[in-house]
JSON list of C-alpha atoms in Angstrom, two decimals:
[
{"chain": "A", "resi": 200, "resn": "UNK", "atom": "CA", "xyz": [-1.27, 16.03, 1.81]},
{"chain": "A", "resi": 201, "resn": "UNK", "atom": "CA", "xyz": [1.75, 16.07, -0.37]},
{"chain": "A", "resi": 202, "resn": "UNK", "atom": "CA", "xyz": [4.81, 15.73, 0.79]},
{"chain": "A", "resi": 203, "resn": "UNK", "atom": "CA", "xyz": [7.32, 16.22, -2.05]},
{"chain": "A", "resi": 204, "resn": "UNK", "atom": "CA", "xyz": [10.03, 18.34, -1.70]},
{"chain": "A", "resi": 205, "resn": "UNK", "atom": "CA", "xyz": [9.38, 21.66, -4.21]},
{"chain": "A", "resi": 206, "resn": "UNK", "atom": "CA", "xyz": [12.34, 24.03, -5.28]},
{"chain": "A", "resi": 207, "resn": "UNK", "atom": "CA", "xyz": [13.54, 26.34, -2.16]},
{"chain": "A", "resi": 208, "resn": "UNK", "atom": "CA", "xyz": [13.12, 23.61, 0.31]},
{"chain": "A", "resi": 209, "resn": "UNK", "atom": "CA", "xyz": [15.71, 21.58, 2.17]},
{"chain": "A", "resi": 210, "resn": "UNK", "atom": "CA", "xyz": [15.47, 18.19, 3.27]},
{"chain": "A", "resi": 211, "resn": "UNK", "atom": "CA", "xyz": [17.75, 16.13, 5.09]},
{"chain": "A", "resi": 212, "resn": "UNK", "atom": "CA", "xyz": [18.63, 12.87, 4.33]},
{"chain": "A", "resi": 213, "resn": "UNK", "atom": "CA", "xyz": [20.89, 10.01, 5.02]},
{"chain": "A", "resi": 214, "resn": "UNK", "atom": "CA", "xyz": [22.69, 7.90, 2.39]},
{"chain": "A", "resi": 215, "resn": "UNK", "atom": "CA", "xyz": [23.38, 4.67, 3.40]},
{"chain": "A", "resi": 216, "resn": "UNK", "atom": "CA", "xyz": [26.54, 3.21, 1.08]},
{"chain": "A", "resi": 217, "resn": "UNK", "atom": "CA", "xyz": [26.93, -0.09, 2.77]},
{"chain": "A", "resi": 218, "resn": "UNK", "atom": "CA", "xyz": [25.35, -2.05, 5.40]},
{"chain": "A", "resi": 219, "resn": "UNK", "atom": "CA", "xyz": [26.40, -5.52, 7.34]},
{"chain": "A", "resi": 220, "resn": "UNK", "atom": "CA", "xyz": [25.14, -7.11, 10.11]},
{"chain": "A", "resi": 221, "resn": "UNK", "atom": "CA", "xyz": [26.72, -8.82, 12.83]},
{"chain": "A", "resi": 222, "resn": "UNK", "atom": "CA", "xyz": [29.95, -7.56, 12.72]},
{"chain": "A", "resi": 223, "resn": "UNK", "atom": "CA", "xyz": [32.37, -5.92, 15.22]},
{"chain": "A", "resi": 224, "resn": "UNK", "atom": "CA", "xyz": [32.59, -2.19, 15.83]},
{"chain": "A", "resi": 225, "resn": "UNK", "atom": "CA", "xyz": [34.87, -0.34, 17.81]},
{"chain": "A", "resi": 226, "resn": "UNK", "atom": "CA", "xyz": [35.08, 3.57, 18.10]},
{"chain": "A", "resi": 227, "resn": "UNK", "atom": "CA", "xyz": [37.61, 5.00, 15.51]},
{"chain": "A", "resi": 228, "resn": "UNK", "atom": "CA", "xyz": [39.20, 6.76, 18.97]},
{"chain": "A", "resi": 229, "resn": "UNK", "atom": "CA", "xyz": [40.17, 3.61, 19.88]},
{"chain": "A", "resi": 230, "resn": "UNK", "atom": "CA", "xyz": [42.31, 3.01, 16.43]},
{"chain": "A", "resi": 231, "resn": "UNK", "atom": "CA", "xyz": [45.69, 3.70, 16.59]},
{"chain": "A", "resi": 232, "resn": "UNK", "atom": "CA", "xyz": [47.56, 4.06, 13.28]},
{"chain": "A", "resi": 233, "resn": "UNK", "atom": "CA", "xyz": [51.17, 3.32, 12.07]},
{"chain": "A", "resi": 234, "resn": "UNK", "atom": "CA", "xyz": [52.47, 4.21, 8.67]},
{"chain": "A", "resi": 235, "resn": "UNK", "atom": "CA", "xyz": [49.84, 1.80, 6.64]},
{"chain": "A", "resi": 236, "resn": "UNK", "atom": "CA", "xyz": [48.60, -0.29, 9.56]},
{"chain": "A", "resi": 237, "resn": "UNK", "atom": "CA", "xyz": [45.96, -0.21, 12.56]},
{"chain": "A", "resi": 238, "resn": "UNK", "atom": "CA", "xyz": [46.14, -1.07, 16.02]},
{"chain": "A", "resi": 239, "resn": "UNK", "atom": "CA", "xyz": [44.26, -1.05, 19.31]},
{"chain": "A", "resi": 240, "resn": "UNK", "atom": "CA", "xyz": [44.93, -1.15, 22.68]},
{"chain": "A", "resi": 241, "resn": "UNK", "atom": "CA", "xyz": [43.94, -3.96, 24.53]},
{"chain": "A", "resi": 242, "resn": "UNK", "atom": "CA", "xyz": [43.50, -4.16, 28.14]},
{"chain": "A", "resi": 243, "resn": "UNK", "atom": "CA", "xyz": [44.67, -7.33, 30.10]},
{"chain": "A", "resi": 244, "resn": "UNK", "atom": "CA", "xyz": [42.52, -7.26, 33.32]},
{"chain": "A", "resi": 245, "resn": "UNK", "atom": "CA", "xyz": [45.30, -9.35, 35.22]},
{"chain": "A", "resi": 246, "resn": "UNK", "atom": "CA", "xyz": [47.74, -6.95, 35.42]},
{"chain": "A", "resi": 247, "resn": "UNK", "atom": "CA", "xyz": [45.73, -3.87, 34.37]},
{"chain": "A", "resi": 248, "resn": "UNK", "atom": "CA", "xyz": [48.12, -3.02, 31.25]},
{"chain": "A", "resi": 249, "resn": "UNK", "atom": "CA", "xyz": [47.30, -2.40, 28.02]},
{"chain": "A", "resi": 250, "resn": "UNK", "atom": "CA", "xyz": [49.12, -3.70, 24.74]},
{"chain": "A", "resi": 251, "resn": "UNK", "atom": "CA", "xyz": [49.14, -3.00, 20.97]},
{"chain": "A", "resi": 252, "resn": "UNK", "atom": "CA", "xyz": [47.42, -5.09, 18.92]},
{"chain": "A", "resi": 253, "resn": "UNK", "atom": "CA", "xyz": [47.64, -4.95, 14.72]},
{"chain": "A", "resi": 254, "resn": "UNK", "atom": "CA", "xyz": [43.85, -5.24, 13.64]},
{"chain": "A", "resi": 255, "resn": "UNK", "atom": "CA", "xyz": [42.21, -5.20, 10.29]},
{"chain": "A", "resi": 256, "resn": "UNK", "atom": "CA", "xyz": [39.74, -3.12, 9.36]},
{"chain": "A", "resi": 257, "resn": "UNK", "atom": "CA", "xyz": [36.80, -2.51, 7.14]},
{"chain": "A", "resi": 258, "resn": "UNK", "atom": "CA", "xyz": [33.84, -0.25, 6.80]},
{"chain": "A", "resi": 259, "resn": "UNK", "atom": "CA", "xyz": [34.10, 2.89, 8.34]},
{"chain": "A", "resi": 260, "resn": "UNK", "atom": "CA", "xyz": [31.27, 5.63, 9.10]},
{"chain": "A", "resi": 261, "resn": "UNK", "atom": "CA", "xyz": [33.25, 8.85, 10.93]},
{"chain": "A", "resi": 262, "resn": "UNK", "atom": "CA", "xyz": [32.53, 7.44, 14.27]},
{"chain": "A", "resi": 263, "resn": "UNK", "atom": "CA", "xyz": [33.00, 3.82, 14.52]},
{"chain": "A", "resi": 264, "resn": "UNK", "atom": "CA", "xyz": [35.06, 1.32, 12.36]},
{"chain": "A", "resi": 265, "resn": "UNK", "atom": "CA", "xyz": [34.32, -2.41, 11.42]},
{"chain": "A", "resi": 266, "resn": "UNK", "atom": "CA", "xyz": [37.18, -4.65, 12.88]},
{"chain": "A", "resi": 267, "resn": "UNK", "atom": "CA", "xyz": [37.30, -7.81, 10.40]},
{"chain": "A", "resi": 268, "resn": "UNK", "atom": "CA", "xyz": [40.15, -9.57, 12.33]},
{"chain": "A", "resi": 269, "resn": "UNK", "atom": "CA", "xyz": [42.62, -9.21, 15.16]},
{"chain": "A", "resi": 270, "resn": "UNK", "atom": "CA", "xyz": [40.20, -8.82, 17.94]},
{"chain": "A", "resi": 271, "resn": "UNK", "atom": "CA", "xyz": [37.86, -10.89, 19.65]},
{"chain": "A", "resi": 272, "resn": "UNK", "atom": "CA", "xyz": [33.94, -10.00, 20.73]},
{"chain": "A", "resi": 273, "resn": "UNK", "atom": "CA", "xyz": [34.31, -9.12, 24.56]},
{"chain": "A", "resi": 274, "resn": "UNK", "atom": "CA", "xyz": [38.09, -8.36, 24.50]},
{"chain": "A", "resi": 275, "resn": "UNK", "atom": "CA", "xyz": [38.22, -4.63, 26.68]},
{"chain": "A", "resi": 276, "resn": "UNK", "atom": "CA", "xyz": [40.19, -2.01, 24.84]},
{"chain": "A", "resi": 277, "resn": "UNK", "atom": "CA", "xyz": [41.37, 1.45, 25.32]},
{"chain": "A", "resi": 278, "resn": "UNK", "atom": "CA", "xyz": [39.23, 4.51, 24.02]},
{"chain": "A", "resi": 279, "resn": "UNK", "atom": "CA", "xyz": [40.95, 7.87, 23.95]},
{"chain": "A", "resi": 280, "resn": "UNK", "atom": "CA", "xyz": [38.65, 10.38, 25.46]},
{"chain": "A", "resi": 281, "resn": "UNK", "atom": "CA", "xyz": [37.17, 13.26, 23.78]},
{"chain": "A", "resi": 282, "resn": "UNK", "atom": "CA", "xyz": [37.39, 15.60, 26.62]}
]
């Protein structure tokens, strides 16, 4: 069977432009942006508020965003919702 793609047909595909493992994601809802820097809000469990924290970021893909510093693995944060 062959399986190449002939003129008139459409294919999908994904292009992958950059990969890393073991990083940490958030969802780019959760980034909050000020003039040329990025922030998130971080939830303090103790007294149920949130603050702002400045993070710095990396890779991005349209849905979540690689934090490279600023925020710990297991830290809660704020996610705006979508509904």
């Amino acid at each position: 069977k062959n399986n190449d793609v002939k003129p008139g047909m459409n294919a999908n595909v994904e292009i992958i432009t950059d990969r890393r493992e073991g990083i940490l994601i958030v969802p780019l809802s959760a980034i909050v942006k000020k003039e040329d820097k990025f922030y998130v809000n971080v939830i303090d469990e103790k007294n149920n508020k949130t603050s702002l924290r400045e993070i710095q970021i990396g890779i991005k893909n349209g849905e979540f965003v690689e934090v490279i510093n600023g925020l710990k693995e297991g830290e809660k944060i704020a996610v705006k919702s979508n509904i």
